[in-house]
XYZ file of C-alpha atoms in Angstrom:
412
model
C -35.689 -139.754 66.399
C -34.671 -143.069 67.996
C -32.137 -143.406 71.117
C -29.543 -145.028 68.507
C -28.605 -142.285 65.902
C -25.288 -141.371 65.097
C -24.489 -137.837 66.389
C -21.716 -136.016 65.044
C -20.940 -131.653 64.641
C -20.277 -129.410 61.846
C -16.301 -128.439 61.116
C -15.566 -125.105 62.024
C -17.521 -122.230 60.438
C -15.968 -118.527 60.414
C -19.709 -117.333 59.999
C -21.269 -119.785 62.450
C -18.481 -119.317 65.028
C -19.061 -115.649 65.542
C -20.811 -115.103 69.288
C -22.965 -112.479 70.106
C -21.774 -110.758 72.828
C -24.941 -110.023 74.953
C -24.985 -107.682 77.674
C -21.817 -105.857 76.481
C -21.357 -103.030 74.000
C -24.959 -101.416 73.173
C -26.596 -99.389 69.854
C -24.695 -95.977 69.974
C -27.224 -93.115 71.263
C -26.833 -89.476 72.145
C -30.210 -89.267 73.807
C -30.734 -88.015 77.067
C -34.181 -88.945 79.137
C -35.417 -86.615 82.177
C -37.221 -87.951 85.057
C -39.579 -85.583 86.953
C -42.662 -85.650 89.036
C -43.705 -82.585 87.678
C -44.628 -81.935 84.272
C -44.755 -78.191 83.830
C -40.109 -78.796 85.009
C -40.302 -81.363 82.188
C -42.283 -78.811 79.689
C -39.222 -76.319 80.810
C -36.562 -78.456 79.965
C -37.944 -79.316 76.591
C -37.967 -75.722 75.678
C -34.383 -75.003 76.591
C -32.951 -78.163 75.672
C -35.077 -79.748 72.368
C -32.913 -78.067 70.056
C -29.705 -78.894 71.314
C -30.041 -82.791 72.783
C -32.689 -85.671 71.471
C -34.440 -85.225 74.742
C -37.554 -88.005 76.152
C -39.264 -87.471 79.343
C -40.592 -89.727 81.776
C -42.840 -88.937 84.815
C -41.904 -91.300 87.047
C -39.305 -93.829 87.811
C -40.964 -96.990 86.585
C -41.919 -95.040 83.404
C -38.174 -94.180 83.012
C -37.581 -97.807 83.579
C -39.710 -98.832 80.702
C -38.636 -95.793 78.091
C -35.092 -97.263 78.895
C -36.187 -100.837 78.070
C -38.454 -99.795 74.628
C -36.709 -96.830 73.837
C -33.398 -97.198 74.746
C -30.122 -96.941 74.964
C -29.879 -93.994 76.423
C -26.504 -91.865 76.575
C -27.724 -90.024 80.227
C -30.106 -90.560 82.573
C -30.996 -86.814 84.593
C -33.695 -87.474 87.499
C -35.646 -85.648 90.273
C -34.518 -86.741 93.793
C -37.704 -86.946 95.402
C -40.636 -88.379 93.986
C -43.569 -90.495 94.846
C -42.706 -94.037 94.350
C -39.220 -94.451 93.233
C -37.044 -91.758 94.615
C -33.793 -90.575 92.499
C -31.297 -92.664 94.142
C -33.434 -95.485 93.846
C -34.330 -95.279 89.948
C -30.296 -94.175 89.247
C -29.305 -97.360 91.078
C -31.398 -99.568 89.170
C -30.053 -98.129 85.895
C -26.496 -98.396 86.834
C -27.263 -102.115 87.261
C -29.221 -102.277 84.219
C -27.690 -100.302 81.948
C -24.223 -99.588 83.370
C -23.033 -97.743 79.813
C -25.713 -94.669 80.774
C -24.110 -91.641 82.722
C -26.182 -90.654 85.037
C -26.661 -87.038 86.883
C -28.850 -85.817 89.510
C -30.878 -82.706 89.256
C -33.093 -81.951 92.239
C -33.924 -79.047 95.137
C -32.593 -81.371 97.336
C -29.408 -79.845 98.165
C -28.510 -82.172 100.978
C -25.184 -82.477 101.686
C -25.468 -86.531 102.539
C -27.638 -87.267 100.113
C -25.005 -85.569 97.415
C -22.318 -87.479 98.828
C -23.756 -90.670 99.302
C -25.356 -90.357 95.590
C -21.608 -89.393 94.230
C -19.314 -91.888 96.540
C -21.931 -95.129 95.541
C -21.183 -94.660 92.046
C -24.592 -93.898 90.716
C -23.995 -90.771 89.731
C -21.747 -88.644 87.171
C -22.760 -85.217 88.275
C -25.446 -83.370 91.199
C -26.693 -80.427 90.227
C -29.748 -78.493 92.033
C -32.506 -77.158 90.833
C -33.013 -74.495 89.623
C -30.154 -75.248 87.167
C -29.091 -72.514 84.824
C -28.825 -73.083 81.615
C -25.563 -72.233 81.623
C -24.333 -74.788 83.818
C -26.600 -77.953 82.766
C -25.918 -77.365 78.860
C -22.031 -77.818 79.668
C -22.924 -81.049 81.929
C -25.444 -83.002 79.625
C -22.632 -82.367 77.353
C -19.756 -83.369 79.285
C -22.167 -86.714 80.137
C -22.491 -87.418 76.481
C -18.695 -87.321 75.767
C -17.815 -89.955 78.844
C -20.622 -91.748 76.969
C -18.947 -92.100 73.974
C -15.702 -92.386 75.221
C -17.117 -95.219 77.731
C -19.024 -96.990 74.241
C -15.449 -96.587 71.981
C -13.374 -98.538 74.646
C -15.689 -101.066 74.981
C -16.057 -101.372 71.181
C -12.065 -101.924 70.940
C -12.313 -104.350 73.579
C -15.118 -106.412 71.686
C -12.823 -106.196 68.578
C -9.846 -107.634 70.205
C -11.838 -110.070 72.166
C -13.836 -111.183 68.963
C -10.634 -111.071 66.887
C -8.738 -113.822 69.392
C -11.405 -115.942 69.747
C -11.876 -115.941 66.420
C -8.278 -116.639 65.568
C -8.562 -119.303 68.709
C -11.827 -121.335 67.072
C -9.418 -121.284 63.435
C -6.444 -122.974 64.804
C -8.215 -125.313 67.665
C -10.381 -126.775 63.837
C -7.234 -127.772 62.333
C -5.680 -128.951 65.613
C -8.895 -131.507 66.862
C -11.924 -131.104 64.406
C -13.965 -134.097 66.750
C -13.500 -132.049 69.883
C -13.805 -128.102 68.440
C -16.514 -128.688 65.997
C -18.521 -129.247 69.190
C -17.800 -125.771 70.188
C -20.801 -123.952 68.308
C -23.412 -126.919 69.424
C -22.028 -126.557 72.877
C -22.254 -122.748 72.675
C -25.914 -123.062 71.924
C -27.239 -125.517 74.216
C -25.437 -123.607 76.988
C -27.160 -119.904 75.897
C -30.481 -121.924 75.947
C -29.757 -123.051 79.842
C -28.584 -119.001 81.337
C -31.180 -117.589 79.661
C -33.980 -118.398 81.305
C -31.466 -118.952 84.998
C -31.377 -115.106 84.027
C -27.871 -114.992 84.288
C -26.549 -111.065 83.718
C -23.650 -111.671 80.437
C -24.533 -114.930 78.864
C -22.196 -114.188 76.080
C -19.448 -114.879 78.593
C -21.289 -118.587 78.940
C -21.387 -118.464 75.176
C -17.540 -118.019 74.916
C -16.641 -119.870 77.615
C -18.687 -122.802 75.936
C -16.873 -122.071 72.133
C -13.434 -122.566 74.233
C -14.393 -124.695 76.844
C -11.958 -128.007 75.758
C -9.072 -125.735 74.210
C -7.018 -127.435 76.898
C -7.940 -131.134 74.169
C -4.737 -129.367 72.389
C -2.450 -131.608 74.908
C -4.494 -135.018 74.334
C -3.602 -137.865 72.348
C -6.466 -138.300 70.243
C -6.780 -142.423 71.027
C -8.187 -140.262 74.213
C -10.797 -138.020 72.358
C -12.066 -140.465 70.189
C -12.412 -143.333 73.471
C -14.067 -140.739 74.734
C -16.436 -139.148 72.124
C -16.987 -143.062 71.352
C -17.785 -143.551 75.252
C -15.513 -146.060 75.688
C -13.975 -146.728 79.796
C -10.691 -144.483 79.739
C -7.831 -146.269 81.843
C -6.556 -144.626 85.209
C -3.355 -142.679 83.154
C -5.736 -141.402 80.749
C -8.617 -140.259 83.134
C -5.613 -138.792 84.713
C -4.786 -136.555 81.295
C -8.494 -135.940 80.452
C -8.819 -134.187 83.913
C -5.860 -132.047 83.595
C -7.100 -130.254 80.335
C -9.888 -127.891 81.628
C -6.682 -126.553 83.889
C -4.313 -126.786 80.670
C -6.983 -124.436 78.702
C -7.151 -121.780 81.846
C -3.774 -121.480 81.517
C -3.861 -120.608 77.991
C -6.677 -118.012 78.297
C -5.776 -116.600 81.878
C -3.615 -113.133 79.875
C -6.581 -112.839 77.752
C -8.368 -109.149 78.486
C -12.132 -109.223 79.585
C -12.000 -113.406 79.880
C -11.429 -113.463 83.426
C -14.712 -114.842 84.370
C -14.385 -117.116 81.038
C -11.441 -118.723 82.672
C -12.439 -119.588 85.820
C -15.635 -121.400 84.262
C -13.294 -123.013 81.941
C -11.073 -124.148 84.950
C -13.624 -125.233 87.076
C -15.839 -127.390 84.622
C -15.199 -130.600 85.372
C -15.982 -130.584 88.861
C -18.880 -131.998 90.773
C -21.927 -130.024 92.066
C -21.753 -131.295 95.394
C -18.035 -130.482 95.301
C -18.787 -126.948 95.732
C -17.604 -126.457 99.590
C -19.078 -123.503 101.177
C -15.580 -121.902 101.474
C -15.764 -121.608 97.667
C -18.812 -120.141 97.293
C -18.759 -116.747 97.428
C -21.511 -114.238 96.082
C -19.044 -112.289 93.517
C -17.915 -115.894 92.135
C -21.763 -117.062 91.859
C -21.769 -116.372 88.368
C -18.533 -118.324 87.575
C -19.882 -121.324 89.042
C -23.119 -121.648 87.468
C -21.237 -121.139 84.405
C -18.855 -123.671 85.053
C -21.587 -125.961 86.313
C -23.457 -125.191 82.936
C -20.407 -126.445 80.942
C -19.803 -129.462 82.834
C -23.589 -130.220 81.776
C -23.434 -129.075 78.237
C -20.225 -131.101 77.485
C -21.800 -134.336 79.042
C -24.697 -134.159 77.259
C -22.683 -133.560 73.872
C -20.715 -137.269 74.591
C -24.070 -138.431 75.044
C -25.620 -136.914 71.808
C -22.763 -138.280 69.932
C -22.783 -141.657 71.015
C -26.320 -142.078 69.520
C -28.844 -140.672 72.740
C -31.722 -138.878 72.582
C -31.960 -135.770 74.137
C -34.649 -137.245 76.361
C -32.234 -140.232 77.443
C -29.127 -138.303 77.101
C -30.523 -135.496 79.848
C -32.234 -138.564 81.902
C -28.669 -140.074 82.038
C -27.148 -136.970 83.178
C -29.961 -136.808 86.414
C -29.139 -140.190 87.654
C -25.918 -139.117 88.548
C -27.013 -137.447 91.828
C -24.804 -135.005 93.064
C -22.775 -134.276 89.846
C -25.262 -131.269 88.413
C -26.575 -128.861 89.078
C -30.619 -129.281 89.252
C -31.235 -126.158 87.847
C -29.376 -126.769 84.700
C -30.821 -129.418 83.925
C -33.973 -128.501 84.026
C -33.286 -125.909 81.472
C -31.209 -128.358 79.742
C -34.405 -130.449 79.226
C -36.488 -127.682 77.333
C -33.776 -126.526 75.063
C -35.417 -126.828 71.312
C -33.703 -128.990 69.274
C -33.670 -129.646 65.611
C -32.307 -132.428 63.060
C -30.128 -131.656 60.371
C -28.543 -134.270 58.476
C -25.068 -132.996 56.255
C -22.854 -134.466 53.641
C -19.167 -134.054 53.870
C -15.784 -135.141 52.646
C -13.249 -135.838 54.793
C -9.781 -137.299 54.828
C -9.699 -140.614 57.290
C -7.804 -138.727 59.950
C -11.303 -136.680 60.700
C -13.893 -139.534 60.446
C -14.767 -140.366 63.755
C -17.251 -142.511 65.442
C -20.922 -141.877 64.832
C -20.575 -140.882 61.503
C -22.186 -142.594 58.841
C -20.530 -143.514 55.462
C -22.072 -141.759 52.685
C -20.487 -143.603 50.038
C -18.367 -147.360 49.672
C -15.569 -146.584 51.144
C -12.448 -148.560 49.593
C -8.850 -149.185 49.787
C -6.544 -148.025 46.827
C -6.446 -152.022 46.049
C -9.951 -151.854 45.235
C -10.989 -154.044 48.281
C -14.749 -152.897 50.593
C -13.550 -151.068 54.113
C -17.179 -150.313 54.942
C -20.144 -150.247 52.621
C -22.382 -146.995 52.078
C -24.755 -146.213 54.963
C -22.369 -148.248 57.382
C -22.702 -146.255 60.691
C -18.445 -146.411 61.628
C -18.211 -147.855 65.541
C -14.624 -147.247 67.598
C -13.671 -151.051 65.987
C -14.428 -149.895 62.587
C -12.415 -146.972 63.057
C -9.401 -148.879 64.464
C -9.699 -151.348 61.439
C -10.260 -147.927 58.813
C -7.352 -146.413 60.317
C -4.802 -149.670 60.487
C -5.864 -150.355 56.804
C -5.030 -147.262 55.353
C -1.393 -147.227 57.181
C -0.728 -150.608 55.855
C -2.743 -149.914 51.991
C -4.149 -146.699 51.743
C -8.097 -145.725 51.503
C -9.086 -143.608 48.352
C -9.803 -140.151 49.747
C -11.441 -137.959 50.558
C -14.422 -139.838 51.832
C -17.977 -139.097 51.564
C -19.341 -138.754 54.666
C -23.070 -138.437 56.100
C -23.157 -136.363 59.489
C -26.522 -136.250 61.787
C -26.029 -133.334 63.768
C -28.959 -132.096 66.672
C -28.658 -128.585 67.456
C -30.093 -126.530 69.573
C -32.280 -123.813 67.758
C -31.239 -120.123 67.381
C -34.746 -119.305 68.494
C -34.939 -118.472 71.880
């Protein structure tokens, strides 16, 4: 792959468009997993409860940690307060960070008044209950647990559904408005779930969406600017001026959106500098905002780059020599992302050839004379001359059209 190939993204696809929400809505489950020290309490409750709950057992807290992780999800959680290792407080917090879906309850001879209330009032726990527990009272609980389970699951599945539905509805309409600039959304939305993954950042899909929507606010933009700027040509002082405004033009249309607050502020934030962050600003709830925004400022950049012809080599070399502008990390994981060359074939009406693309046919004007010949890579001049020649004589359409797209693999 040489530095000098033209670089251009797919229009939008319904099917390719959809995101993955990770870390959000989970595999429905009724199961319920006790965690004891001592087996013959575990043998007990598998007697009373086996034929009235899925039940699995765990002996300690790191073994609970891995049954959650192989066998999960889990509706509810029930552990032992004290036991060697990882007490019950300790093993319940961990799994309300992990798995915040799973209700968890206490069951333990601990009867400790502080250690109820501290357990309750931290949120770690749906119910305390002491051993030994009547039947009576912890059938009635594990299935009061399983019901704000499902009730918990069904809310966030609506949620999804509306979420998914608007951006959905979002990616159609931003296509028809600017295919140059939203086509990039999926490529974007790739290359940015390749860089949290490995920072280990807790809900990459809201990186993911926040990547698909990231230049909604292009909707305001002449498209002389998008095109000077996908073709990296200088931008002059009143249009610089206009391209900064739009990550602040896109917040605004996403800020009444449900569940995208976080989305927002990385979409609002993306265009500024690494070193810009003042210490005022960062704050440890906001952390993951700003590496997301910081992500998309990278992502986007390197995009330009890929579509003005770069490597990914040169393109992510560029992007370090600008010291102070990114964010180390990111580009570090920017560097390893996988990418693979597909090369498409497309018709398109002169209004959505832009620069980089490669004519896949002679294309001519309706008086029969040569615009460009076949395998003519179209520069910004080329453009300006296609598009001034068929205002004044008209260019048969549509146009074949051969795209070189790099994309970041699926694989990760």
């Amino acid at each position: 792959m040489t530095d000098k190939q033209p670089y251009f993204g797919s229009t939008t696809n319904n099917k390719n468009q959809t995101v993955t929400l990770r870390n959000s809505t989970k595999q429905f489950s009724d199961k319920i997993l006790f965690v004891d020290d001592e087996a013959n309490v575990l043998q007990s409750m598998q007697r009373q409860l086996r034929k009235r709950f899925p039940l699995e057992t765990a002996l300690s807290g790191e073994e609970a940690l891995r049954k959650l992780k192989e066998k999960g999800p889990f509706a509810v959680v029930v552990s032992d307060m004290r036991m060697p290792g990882m007490n019950g407080i300790e093993l319940l917090t961990r799994v309300k960070s992990l798995y915040p879906d799973t209700v968890r309850i206490m069951l333990t001879g601990n009867a400790d008044q502080e250690t109820a209330i501290e357990a309750v009032n931290s949120g770690r726990i749906f119910r305390f209950l002491t051993k030994p527990c009547p039947t009576s009272v912890l059938v009635p609980a594990l299935a009061l647990a399983q019901h704000h389970y499902r009730l918990v699951h069904a809310e966030k599945e609506l949620l999804q559904q509306t979420l998914m539905g608007s951006i959905t509805v979002l990616s159609e309409l931003l296509s028809q408005t600017n295919p140059t600039v939203f086509s990039s959304g999926q490529r974007i939305k790739q290359q940015a779930s390749h860089v949290a993954i490995p920072l280990e950042l807790p809900n990459v899909w809201q990186i993911e969406v926040a990547a698909m929507l990231a230049q909604i606010g292009c909707i305001s933009l002449p498209s002389d600017i998008i095109n000077k700027k996908y073709a990296g040509l200088p931008l002059d002082p009143e249009e610089e001026e206009m391209w900064a405004r739009y990550p602040e033009i896109g917040a605004r249309l996403l800020d009444h959106i449900p569940r995208l607050e976080n989305v927002t502020g990385m979409i609002r934030l993306q265009q500024k500098n690494f070193d810009d962050y003042t210490r005022e600003l960062i704050d440890s709830k906001f952390e993951e905002v700003l590496t997301g925004a910081q992500i998309l400022k990278a992502v986007i950049d390197l995009d330009l780059l890929l579509h003005q012809g770069y490597s990914l080599h040169k393109a992510v070399g560029t992007l370090a020599g600008n010291s102070g502008v990114y964010n180390p990390k990111v580009l570090k994981a920017l560097a390893h992302i996988p990418v693979r060359e597909d090369v498409r074939q497309v018709t398109l009406t002169v209004e959505d050839i832009t620069v980089g693309m490669v004519a896949g046919e002679d294309i001519v004007a309706k008086n029969g004379a040569l615009i460009l010949p076949e395998g003519q890579t179209i520069t910004w001049s080329s453009l300006q001359g296609l598009h001034n020649f068929h205002r004044k004589v008209g260019i048969i359409e549509p146009v074949k059209i051969q795209i070189i797209e790099h994309h970041a693999d699926e694989e990760t």
